[in-house]
């Protein structure tokens, strides 16, 4: 079974490798949504489009799309993360990940149109946070990293896949 991940970001690829332990290939594909998705719906659409495009481009058995976004809830800005698994038979499975509120100073920059990755890197004074611990790693003091969070999403996707294909 070949697994294609709709990203070459090592955080996302490593999360899928940790779950499948098989041939996993990261494929650079567009999400089809804004660089910084806003809200659950747009973030899910980005994950779904990445999963389908990766599976088709790699001619894989399964495609996985992982997408991070932000969502306003009661005037607070939260992280939101979603994953989608698609297979060659047309099955589509969706799962979401951890959420946490972001500081007001980050919200202000995001509302102005900046992207979370560079904003968090500047906030934390670290380079490429989105390819390392992620915002969740910064704001949980390393208790949960972006790879851990995406791994949990992939575990939920894989568990559902096994349930529905048994």
Short mmCIF file of N, CA and C in Angstrom, two decimals:
data_model
loop_
_atom_site.label_atom_id
_atom_site.label_comp_id
_atom_site.label_asym_id
_atom_site.label_seq_id
_atom_site.Cartn_x
_atom_site.Cartn_y
_atom_site.Cartn_z
N UNK A 1 0.85 -1.17 0.00
CA UNK A 1 0.00 0.00 0.00
C UNK A 1 0.90 1.24 0.00
N UNK A 2 0.64 2.15 -0.93
CA UNK A 2 1.42 3.38 -0.98
C UNK A 2 0.56 4.53 -0.46
N UNK A 3 1.17 5.35 0.38
CA UNK A 3 0.49 6.48 1.01
C UNK A 3 1.12 7.77 0.50
N UNK A 4 0.29 8.69 0.03
CA UNK A 4 0.78 10.00 -0.41
C UNK A 4 0.25 11.07 0.54
N UNK A 5 1.16 11.93 0.98
CA UNK A 5 0.80 13.04 1.85
C UNK A 5 0.84 14.31 1.01
N UNK A 6 -0.20 15.11 1.09
CA UNK A 6 -0.29 16.32 0.29
C UNK A 6 0.54 17.46 0.83
N UNK A 7 1.81 17.21 1.09
CA UNK A 7 2.74 18.23 1.60
C UNK A 7 4.14 17.62 1.64
N UNK A 8 5.12 18.49 1.56
CA UNK A 8 6.50 18.05 1.80
C UNK A 8 7.01 18.58 3.13
N UNK A 9 6.14 19.25 3.90
CA UNK A 9 6.52 19.74 5.22
C UNK A 9 6.88 18.53 6.08
N UNK A 10 8.10 18.49 6.64
CA UNK A 10 8.52 17.31 7.41
C UNK A 10 7.61 16.99 8.60
N UNK A 11 6.99 18.00 9.19
CA UNK A 11 6.07 17.77 10.31
C UNK A 11 4.92 16.87 9.86
N UNK A 12 4.32 17.19 8.73
CA UNK A 12 3.17 16.43 8.24
C UNK A 12 3.59 15.05 7.73
N UNK A 13 4.66 15.00 6.98
CA UNK A 13 5.13 13.71 6.45
C UNK A 13 5.52 12.77 7.59
N UNK A 14 6.24 13.28 8.58
CA UNK A 14 6.66 12.44 9.71
C UNK A 14 5.48 11.95 10.54
N UNK A 15 4.44 12.75 10.65
CA UNK A 15 3.24 12.32 11.37
C UNK A 15 2.60 11.12 10.67
N UNK A 16 2.57 11.15 9.36
CA UNK A 16 1.97 10.04 8.60
C UNK A 16 2.87 8.81 8.65
N UNK A 17 4.17 9.01 8.52
CA UNK A 17 5.11 7.89 8.62
C UNK A 17 4.97 7.19 9.97
N UNK A 18 4.82 7.97 11.03
CA UNK A 18 4.69 7.39 12.38
C UNK A 18 3.46 6.50 12.51
N UNK A 19 2.43 6.77 11.73
CA UNK A 19 1.19 5.99 11.83
C UNK A 19 1.14 4.81 10.86
N UNK A 20 1.64 5.00 9.67
CA UNK A 20 1.51 3.96 8.66
C UNK A 20 2.70 3.02 8.63
N UNK A 21 3.89 3.52 8.93
CA UNK A 21 5.07 2.67 8.92
C UNK A 21 5.28 1.96 7.61
N UNK A 22 4.77 2.55 6.54
CA UNK A 22 4.91 1.95 5.21
C UNK A 22 5.51 2.98 4.26
N UNK A 23 5.41 2.69 2.99
CA UNK A 23 5.91 3.62 1.99
C UNK A 23 5.05 4.89 1.99
N UNK A 24 5.61 5.97 2.49
CA UNK A 24 4.92 7.25 2.55
C UNK A 24 5.72 8.26 1.74
N UNK A 25 5.03 8.98 0.87
CA UNK A 25 5.70 9.96 0.03
C UNK A 25 5.02 11.31 0.21
N UNK A 26 5.82 12.33 0.50
CA UNK A 26 5.31 13.69 0.57
C UNK A 26 5.29 14.30 -0.82
N UNK A 27 4.14 14.83 -1.20
CA UNK A 27 3.96 15.40 -2.54
C UNK A 27 3.57 16.87 -2.39
N UNK A 28 4.26 17.75 -3.08
CA UNK A 28 3.92 19.16 -3.05
C UNK A 28 2.71 19.40 -3.95
N UNK A 29 1.57 19.67 -3.34
CA UNK A 29 0.34 19.95 -4.08
C UNK A 29 -0.34 21.17 -3.46
N UNK A 30 -1.10 21.89 -4.27
CA UNK A 30 -1.80 23.06 -3.72
C UNK A 30 -3.01 22.63 -2.89
N UNK A 31 -3.33 23.46 -1.91
CA UNK A 31 -4.52 23.18 -1.08
C UNK A 31 -5.78 23.68 -1.76
N UNK A 32 -5.63 24.64 -2.67
CA UNK A 32 -6.80 25.21 -3.33
C UNK A 32 -7.53 26.23 -2.47
N UNK A 33 -6.99 26.51 -1.29
CA UNK A 33 -7.57 27.53 -0.42
C UNK A 33 -6.50 28.59 -0.15
N UNK A 34 -6.87 29.62 0.61
CA UNK A 34 -5.88 30.66 0.94
C UNK A 34 -4.68 30.05 1.67
N UNK A 35 -3.53 30.72 1.56
CA UNK A 35 -2.33 30.26 2.26
C UNK A 35 -2.60 30.13 3.76
N UNK A 36 -3.45 31.02 4.27
CA UNK A 36 -3.85 30.94 5.68
C UNK A 36 -5.35 30.69 5.74
N UNK A 37 -5.76 29.42 5.85
CA UNK A 37 -7.19 29.13 5.93
C UNK A 37 -7.82 29.71 7.20
N UNK A 38 -9.04 30.20 7.06
CA UNK A 38 -9.81 30.74 8.18
C UNK A 38 -11.05 29.89 8.35
N UNK A 39 -11.19 29.32 9.50
CA UNK A 39 -12.38 28.55 9.85
C UNK A 39 -12.26 27.08 9.51
N UNK A 40 -13.11 26.30 10.16
CA UNK A 40 -13.11 24.86 9.96
C UNK A 40 -13.38 24.47 8.51
N UNK A 41 -14.40 25.08 7.91
CA UNK A 41 -14.78 24.68 6.55
C UNK A 41 -13.64 24.85 5.56
N UNK A 42 -13.01 26.02 5.54
CA UNK A 42 -11.93 26.26 4.59
C UNK A 42 -10.74 25.35 4.88
N UNK A 43 -10.47 25.11 6.15
CA UNK A 43 -9.34 24.26 6.53
C UNK A 43 -9.60 22.81 6.11
N UNK A 44 -10.82 22.33 6.28
CA UNK A 44 -11.18 20.97 5.84
C UNK A 44 -11.08 20.87 4.32
N UNK A 45 -11.59 21.87 3.61
CA UNK A 45 -11.51 21.85 2.14
C UNK A 45 -10.06 21.77 1.69
N UNK A 46 -9.17 22.54 2.34
CA UNK A 46 -7.75 22.49 1.99
C UNK A 46 -7.15 21.11 2.21
N UNK A 47 -7.50 20.49 3.34
CA UNK A 47 -7.00 19.14 3.63
C UNK A 47 -7.52 18.13 2.61
N UNK A 48 -8.79 18.24 2.28
CA UNK A 48 -9.42 17.32 1.32
C UNK A 48 -8.78 17.45 -0.06
N UNK A 49 -8.57 18.67 -0.49
CA UNK A 49 -7.99 18.88 -1.82
C UNK A 49 -6.53 18.42 -1.86
N UNK A 50 -5.80 18.60 -0.76
CA UNK A 50 -4.43 18.10 -0.70
C UNK A 50 -4.41 16.57 -0.77
N UNK A 51 -5.31 15.92 -0.03
CA UNK A 51 -5.35 14.46 -0.01
C UNK A 51 -5.63 13.90 -1.40
N UNK A 52 -6.64 14.44 -2.05
CA UNK A 52 -7.01 13.95 -3.39
C UNK A 52 -5.92 14.20 -4.42
N UNK A 53 -5.35 15.41 -4.39
CA UNK A 53 -4.31 15.73 -5.37
C UNK A 53 -3.06 14.87 -5.17
N UNK A 54 -2.68 14.64 -3.91
CA UNK A 54 -1.50 13.82 -3.63
C UNK A 54 -1.71 12.39 -4.09
N UNK A 55 -2.90 11.83 -3.78
CA UNK A 55 -3.18 10.46 -4.17
C UNK A 55 -3.14 10.32 -5.70
N UNK A 56 -3.76 11.26 -6.39
CA UNK A 56 -3.80 11.20 -7.86
C UNK A 56 -2.40 11.38 -8.46
N UNK A 57 -1.66 12.37 -7.97
CA UNK A 57 -0.34 12.64 -8.53
C UNK A 57 0.62 11.48 -8.31
N UNK A 58 0.57 10.86 -7.13
CA UNK A 58 1.48 9.75 -6.81
C UNK A 58 0.94 8.40 -7.26
N UNK A 59 -0.32 8.39 -7.72
CA UNK A 59 -0.99 7.12 -8.05
C UNK A 59 -0.93 6.17 -6.85
N UNK A 60 -1.21 6.74 -5.69
CA UNK A 60 -1.14 6.01 -4.42
C UNK A 60 -2.48 5.35 -4.08
N UNK A 61 -2.44 4.45 -3.13
CA UNK A 61 -3.63 3.77 -2.63
C UNK A 61 -4.45 4.70 -1.74
N UNK A 62 -3.73 5.49 -0.93
CA UNK A 62 -4.35 6.40 0.02
C UNK A 62 -3.68 7.76 -0.07
N UNK A 63 -4.50 8.80 0.03
CA UNK A 63 -3.98 10.17 0.11
C UNK A 63 -4.36 10.77 1.45
N UNK A 64 -3.43 11.48 2.05
CA UNK A 64 -3.66 12.15 3.33
C UNK A 64 -3.40 13.65 3.13
N UNK A 65 -4.36 14.45 3.57
CA UNK A 65 -4.19 15.90 3.57
C UNK A 65 -4.28 16.40 4.99
N UNK A 66 -3.33 17.21 5.39
CA UNK A 66 -3.32 17.82 6.73
C UNK A 66 -3.23 19.33 6.55
N UNK A 67 -4.12 20.04 7.21
CA UNK A 67 -4.17 21.49 7.02
C UNK A 67 -4.37 22.18 8.35
N UNK A 68 -3.60 23.23 8.57
CA UNK A 68 -3.74 24.04 9.77
C UNK A 68 -4.39 25.36 9.43
N UNK A 69 -5.27 25.81 10.29
CA UNK A 69 -5.95 27.08 10.08
C UNK A 69 -6.18 27.79 11.40
N UNK A 70 -6.93 28.85 11.31
CA UNK A 70 -7.33 29.61 12.49
C UNK A 70 -8.83 29.85 12.41
N UNK A 71 -9.44 30.05 13.58
CA UNK A 71 -10.87 30.29 13.62
C UNK A 71 -11.20 31.28 14.73
N UNK A 72 -12.05 32.25 14.40
CA UNK A 72 -12.54 33.19 15.39
C UNK A 72 -13.75 32.58 16.10
N UNK A 73 -13.69 32.55 17.42
CA UNK A 73 -14.81 32.09 18.25
C UNK A 73 -14.95 33.12 19.37
N UNK A 74 -16.12 33.75 19.43
CA UNK A 74 -16.37 34.77 20.46
C UNK A 74 -15.23 35.79 20.55
N UNK A 75 -14.80 36.27 19.39
CA UNK A 75 -13.77 37.30 19.28
C UNK A 75 -12.38 36.86 19.73
N UNK A 76 -12.18 35.56 19.93
CA UNK A 76 -10.83 35.02 20.22
C UNK A 76 -10.40 34.21 19.02
N UNK A 77 -9.13 34.24 18.74
CA UNK A 77 -8.58 33.48 17.62
C UNK A 77 -7.99 32.18 18.14
N UNK A 78 -8.41 31.07 17.52
CA UNK A 78 -7.96 29.74 17.91
C UNK A 78 -7.26 29.05 16.75
N UNK A 79 -6.34 28.16 17.10
CA UNK A 79 -5.80 27.23 16.11
C UNK A 79 -6.88 26.24 15.75
N UNK A 80 -6.93 25.81 14.50
CA UNK A 80 -7.75 24.66 14.13
C UNK A 80 -6.94 23.84 13.14
N UNK A 81 -7.03 22.54 13.26
CA UNK A 81 -6.25 21.63 12.42
C UNK A 81 -7.13 20.48 11.99
N UNK A 82 -7.05 20.13 10.72
CA UNK A 82 -7.90 19.08 10.17
C UNK A 82 -7.10 18.15 9.28
N UNK A 83 -7.57 16.92 9.18
CA UNK A 83 -6.98 15.95 8.28
C UNK A 83 -8.06 15.23 7.50
N UNK A 84 -7.72 14.83 6.30
CA UNK A 84 -8.63 14.06 5.45
C UNK A 84 -7.85 12.90 4.86
N UNK A 85 -8.45 11.72 4.89
CA UNK A 85 -7.92 10.52 4.25
C UNK A 85 -8.86 10.16 3.12
N UNK A 86 -8.31 9.95 1.93
CA UNK A 86 -9.09 9.46 0.80
C UNK A 86 -8.42 8.20 0.29
N UNK A 87 -9.23 7.31 -0.28
CA UNK A 87 -8.63 6.12 -0.89
C UNK A 87 -9.09 5.98 -2.33
N UNK A 88 -8.45 5.06 -3.03
CA UNK A 88 -8.72 4.89 -4.46
C UNK A 88 -10.13 4.44 -4.75
N UNK A 89 -10.84 3.94 -3.75
CA UNK A 89 -12.22 3.53 -3.93
C UNK A 89 -13.22 4.65 -3.70
N UNK A 90 -12.73 5.84 -3.35
CA UNK A 90 -13.61 6.99 -3.16
C UNK A 90 -13.99 7.28 -1.71
N UNK A 91 -13.49 6.47 -0.78
CA UNK A 91 -13.79 6.74 0.63
C UNK A 91 -13.12 8.04 1.06
N UNK A 92 -13.82 8.79 1.89
CA UNK A 92 -13.29 10.06 2.41
C UNK A 92 -13.58 10.13 3.90
N UNK A 93 -12.54 10.31 4.70
CA UNK A 93 -12.67 10.35 6.15
C UNK A 93 -12.05 11.65 6.65
N UNK A 94 -12.71 12.28 7.63
CA UNK A 94 -12.28 13.58 8.15
C UNK A 94 -12.07 13.49 9.66
N UNK A 95 -11.04 14.16 10.16
CA UNK A 95 -10.81 14.24 11.61
C UNK A 95 -10.14 15.56 11.95
N UNK A 96 -10.45 16.07 13.13
CA UNK A 96 -9.89 17.34 13.58
C UNK A 96 -8.94 17.14 14.74
N UNK A 97 -8.17 18.20 15.02
CA UNK A 97 -7.17 18.13 16.07
C UNK A 97 -7.36 19.16 17.15
N UNK A 98 -6.34 19.29 17.95
CA UNK A 98 -6.36 20.16 19.13
C UNK A 98 -6.61 21.62 18.75
N UNK A 99 -7.23 22.32 19.68
CA UNK A 99 -7.47 23.76 19.53
C UNK A 99 -6.96 24.46 20.77
N UNK A 100 -6.49 25.66 20.56
CA UNK A 100 -6.14 26.50 21.70
C UNK A 100 -6.18 27.94 21.27
N UNK A 101 -6.47 28.84 22.22
CA UNK A 101 -6.55 30.26 21.86
C UNK A 101 -5.16 30.84 21.66
N UNK A 102 -5.09 31.79 20.75
CA UNK A 102 -3.83 32.49 20.48
C UNK A 102 -3.86 33.86 21.14
N UNK A 103 -2.70 34.40 21.49
CA UNK A 103 -2.65 35.73 22.11
C UNK A 103 -3.23 36.81 21.19
N UNK A 104 -3.75 37.85 21.80
CA UNK A 104 -4.36 38.97 21.07
C UNK A 104 -3.40 39.59 20.06
N UNK A 105 -2.11 39.71 20.40
CA UNK A 105 -1.16 40.32 19.48
C UNK A 105 -1.00 39.49 18.20
N UNK A 106 -1.18 38.20 18.29
CA UNK A 106 -1.13 37.35 17.09
C UNK A 106 -2.42 37.53 16.29
N UNK A 107 -3.53 37.57 16.97
CA UNK A 107 -4.82 37.79 16.31
C UNK A 107 -4.79 39.08 15.49
N UNK A 108 -4.26 40.15 16.06
CA UNK A 108 -4.20 41.44 15.37
C UNK A 108 -3.45 41.30 14.04
N UNK A 109 -2.32 40.62 14.05
CA UNK A 109 -1.54 40.43 12.82
C UNK A 109 -2.26 39.53 11.82
N UNK A 110 -2.92 38.52 12.34
CA UNK A 110 -3.63 37.58 11.45
C UNK A 110 -4.81 38.28 10.77
N UNK A 111 -5.53 39.09 11.50
CA UNK A 111 -6.67 39.82 10.94
C UNK A 111 -6.19 40.78 9.84
N UNK A 112 -4.97 41.26 9.95
CA UNK A 112 -4.41 42.15 8.93
C UNK A 112 -3.96 41.38 7.69
N UNK A 113 -4.04 40.04 7.73
CA UNK A 113 -3.73 39.25 6.55
C UNK A 113 -2.42 38.49 6.59
N UNK A 114 -1.72 38.54 7.71
CA UNK A 114 -0.47 37.79 7.80
C UNK A 114 -0.75 36.30 8.00
N UNK A 115 0.24 35.47 7.69
CA UNK A 115 0.11 34.02 7.81
C UNK A 115 0.68 33.58 9.17
N UNK A 116 0.04 32.56 9.77
CA UNK A 116 0.39 32.13 11.11
C UNK A 116 1.85 31.70 11.26
N UNK A 117 2.39 30.93 10.33
CA UNK A 117 3.76 30.43 10.45
C UNK A 117 4.77 31.54 10.71
N UNK A 118 4.85 32.54 9.81
CA UNK A 118 5.80 33.64 10.04
C UNK A 118 5.49 34.46 11.29
N UNK A 119 4.21 34.64 11.60
CA UNK A 119 3.84 35.40 12.79
C UNK A 119 4.33 34.68 14.05
N UNK A 120 4.12 33.38 14.12
CA UNK A 120 4.56 32.60 15.29
C UNK A 120 6.09 32.59 15.36
N UNK A 121 6.75 32.44 14.23
CA UNK A 121 8.22 32.46 14.23
C UNK A 121 8.75 33.77 14.79
N UNK A 122 8.16 34.88 14.37
CA UNK A 122 8.57 36.19 14.88
C UNK A 122 8.25 36.30 16.38
N UNK A 123 7.07 35.86 16.76
CA UNK A 123 6.65 35.92 18.17
C UNK A 123 7.62 35.13 19.06
N UNK A 124 7.96 33.92 18.62
CA UNK A 124 8.81 33.02 19.41
C UNK A 124 10.30 33.29 19.21
N UNK A 125 10.62 34.15 18.23
CA UNK A 125 12.01 34.45 17.88
C UNK A 125 12.77 33.17 17.51
N UNK A 126 12.08 32.35 16.68
CA UNK A 126 12.66 31.10 16.18
C UNK A 126 12.33 30.99 14.69
N UNK A 127 13.19 30.38 13.92
CA UNK A 127 12.93 30.25 12.49
C UNK A 127 12.10 29.00 12.19
N UNK A 128 11.27 29.13 11.16
CA UNK A 128 10.47 28.02 10.62
C UNK A 128 9.76 27.19 11.69
N UNK A 129 9.09 27.84 12.59
CA UNK A 129 8.34 27.15 13.64
C UNK A 129 7.33 26.17 13.03
N UNK A 130 6.76 26.54 11.85
CA UNK A 130 5.76 25.67 11.21
C UNK A 130 6.35 24.35 10.72
N UNK A 131 7.67 24.26 10.60
CA UNK A 131 8.32 23.01 10.20
C UNK A 131 8.94 22.30 11.39
N UNK A 132 8.68 22.84 12.58
CA UNK A 132 9.22 22.27 13.80
C UNK A 132 8.09 22.04 14.79
N UNK A 133 8.12 22.72 15.93
CA UNK A 133 7.14 22.48 16.99
C UNK A 133 5.77 23.07 16.72
N UNK A 134 5.69 24.05 15.83
CA UNK A 134 4.42 24.69 15.51
C UNK A 134 3.94 25.59 16.62
N UNK A 135 2.86 26.30 16.34
CA UNK A 135 2.27 27.20 17.34
C UNK A 135 1.85 26.41 18.57
N UNK A 136 1.34 25.20 18.36
CA UNK A 136 0.89 24.40 19.50
C UNK A 136 2.08 24.04 20.40
N UNK A 137 3.23 23.81 19.83
CA UNK A 137 4.42 23.53 20.62
C UNK A 137 4.89 24.74 21.40
N UNK A 138 4.78 25.91 20.77
CA UNK A 138 5.17 27.14 21.47
C UNK A 138 4.24 27.38 22.66
N UNK A 139 2.93 27.29 22.41
CA UNK A 139 1.96 27.67 23.45
C UNK A 139 1.60 26.55 24.42
N UNK A 140 2.18 25.35 24.23
CA UNK A 140 2.06 24.31 25.26
C UNK A 140 3.42 24.05 25.90
N UNK A 141 4.37 24.94 25.61
CA UNK A 141 5.71 24.82 26.16
C UNK A 141 6.35 23.47 25.82
N UNK A 142 6.04 22.99 24.60
CA UNK A 142 6.62 21.74 24.12
C UNK A 142 5.91 20.48 24.56
N UNK A 143 4.83 20.61 25.35
CA UNK A 143 4.10 19.42 25.79
C UNK A 143 3.48 18.68 24.61
N UNK A 144 3.04 19.42 23.61
CA UNK A 144 2.50 18.84 22.38
C UNK A 144 3.16 19.57 21.23
N UNK A 145 3.74 18.84 20.31
CA UNK A 145 4.34 19.47 19.13
C UNK A 145 3.37 19.35 17.96
N UNK A 146 3.68 20.07 16.92
CA UNK A 146 2.84 20.02 15.72
C UNK A 146 2.84 18.59 15.14
N UNK A 147 3.97 17.94 15.17
CA UNK A 147 4.03 16.55 14.68
C UNK A 147 3.14 15.65 15.53
N UNK A 148 3.21 15.79 16.87
CA UNK A 148 2.35 14.99 17.75
C UNK A 148 0.88 15.22 17.45
N UNK A 149 0.50 16.50 17.27
CA UNK A 149 -0.89 16.83 17.02
C UNK A 149 -1.35 16.22 15.70
N UNK A 150 -0.54 16.38 14.65
CA UNK A 150 -0.93 15.80 13.35
C UNK A 150 -0.92 14.27 13.41
N UNK A 151 -0.01 13.70 14.17
CA UNK A 151 0.02 12.24 14.33
C UNK A 151 -1.30 11.77 14.94
N UNK A 152 -1.80 12.49 15.93
CA UNK A 152 -3.07 12.09 16.53
C UNK A 152 -4.21 12.18 15.52
N UNK A 153 -4.21 13.22 14.70
CA UNK A 153 -5.24 13.32 13.66
C UNK A 153 -5.14 12.14 12.71
N UNK A 154 -3.93 11.79 12.30
CA UNK A 154 -3.75 10.65 11.38
C UNK A 154 -4.17 9.35 12.05
N UNK A 155 -3.91 9.20 13.34
CA UNK A 155 -4.37 8.01 14.06
C UNK A 155 -5.89 7.90 14.05
N UNK A 156 -6.57 9.03 14.22
CA UNK A 156 -8.04 9.02 14.16
C UNK A 156 -8.51 8.67 12.75
N UNK A 157 -7.86 9.24 11.74
CA UNK A 157 -8.21 8.92 10.36
C UNK A 157 -8.01 7.42 10.08
N UNK A 158 -6.87 6.91 10.48
CA UNK A 158 -6.55 5.50 10.24
C UNK A 158 -7.48 4.58 11.01
N UNK A 159 -7.79 4.93 12.26
CA UNK A 159 -8.73 4.13 13.04
C UNK A 159 -10.10 4.06 12.39
N UNK A 160 -10.58 5.21 11.92
CA UNK A 160 -11.87 5.23 11.22
C UNK A 160 -11.81 4.42 9.93
N UNK A 161 -10.70 4.55 9.22
CA UNK A 161 -10.53 3.81 7.97
C UNK A 161 -10.62 2.31 8.22
N UNK A 162 -9.93 1.85 9.25
CA UNK A 162 -9.99 0.42 9.59
C UNK A 162 -11.39 0.01 10.03
N UNK A 163 -12.08 0.86 10.75
CA UNK A 163 -13.44 0.55 11.17
C UNK A 163 -14.36 0.39 9.95
N UNK A 164 -14.29 1.32 9.01
CA UNK A 164 -15.20 1.30 7.87
C UNK A 164 -14.82 0.30 6.79
N UNK A 165 -13.58 -0.19 6.80
CA UNK A 165 -13.17 -1.14 5.76
C UNK A 165 -13.04 -2.56 6.28
N UNK A 166 -13.45 -2.79 7.51
CA UNK A 166 -13.29 -4.15 8.06
C UNK A 166 -14.28 -5.11 7.45
#
